[in-house]
Amino acid sequence: MSRLMKLIQTNWFMYWLLAILILGIIAYVMDAAVLLMILLGLAVILIVLKIVANVKSGRIHKP
């Protein structure tokens, strides 16, 4: 799991999030609701993983 956390802390995470955003825009234009929901779920999962990785690395302090 630590290898995944290290990968999420790099800039590659932002590139993946940008790719999901672009695919989401394409799915919205094509009116593909199922694909749009899948991409939205992936984006939420990636954002949560990014927050968890930042908390574990000490960049964000727990309240």
PDB file of N, CA and C in Angstrom, residues 1 5 26 39 55:
ATOM      1  N   MET A   1       0.826  -1.199   0.000  1.00  0.00           N
ATOM      2  CA  MET A   1       0.000   0.000   0.000  1.00  0.00           C
ATOM      3  C   MET A   1       0.863   1.252   0.000  1.00  0.00           C
ATOM      4  N   MET A   5       0.664   4.859  -2.165  1.00  0.00           N
ATOM      5  CA  MET A   5       0.637   6.179  -1.535  1.00  0.00           C
ATOM      6  C   MET A   5       1.736   7.076  -2.091  1.00  0.00           C
ATOM      7  N   ILE A  26     -16.054  14.378 -22.392  1.00  0.00           N
ATOM      8  CA  ILE A  26     -16.433  13.656 -23.615  1.00  0.00           C
ATOM      9  C   ILE A  26     -17.698  12.836 -23.370  1.00  0.00           C
ATOM     10  N   LEU A  39     -16.861   7.479 -14.236  1.00  0.00           N
ATOM     11  CA  LEU A  39     -15.739   8.412 -14.157  1.00  0.00           C
ATOM     12  C   LEU A  39     -15.836   9.302 -12.928  1.00  0.00           C
ATOM     13  N   VAL A  55      -2.411  12.990   4.467  1.00  0.00           N
ATOM     14  CA  VAL A  55      -2.508  12.890   5.926  1.00  0.00           C
ATOM     15  C   VAL A  55      -1.431  11.950   6.457  1.00  0.00           C
TER      16      VAL A  55
END
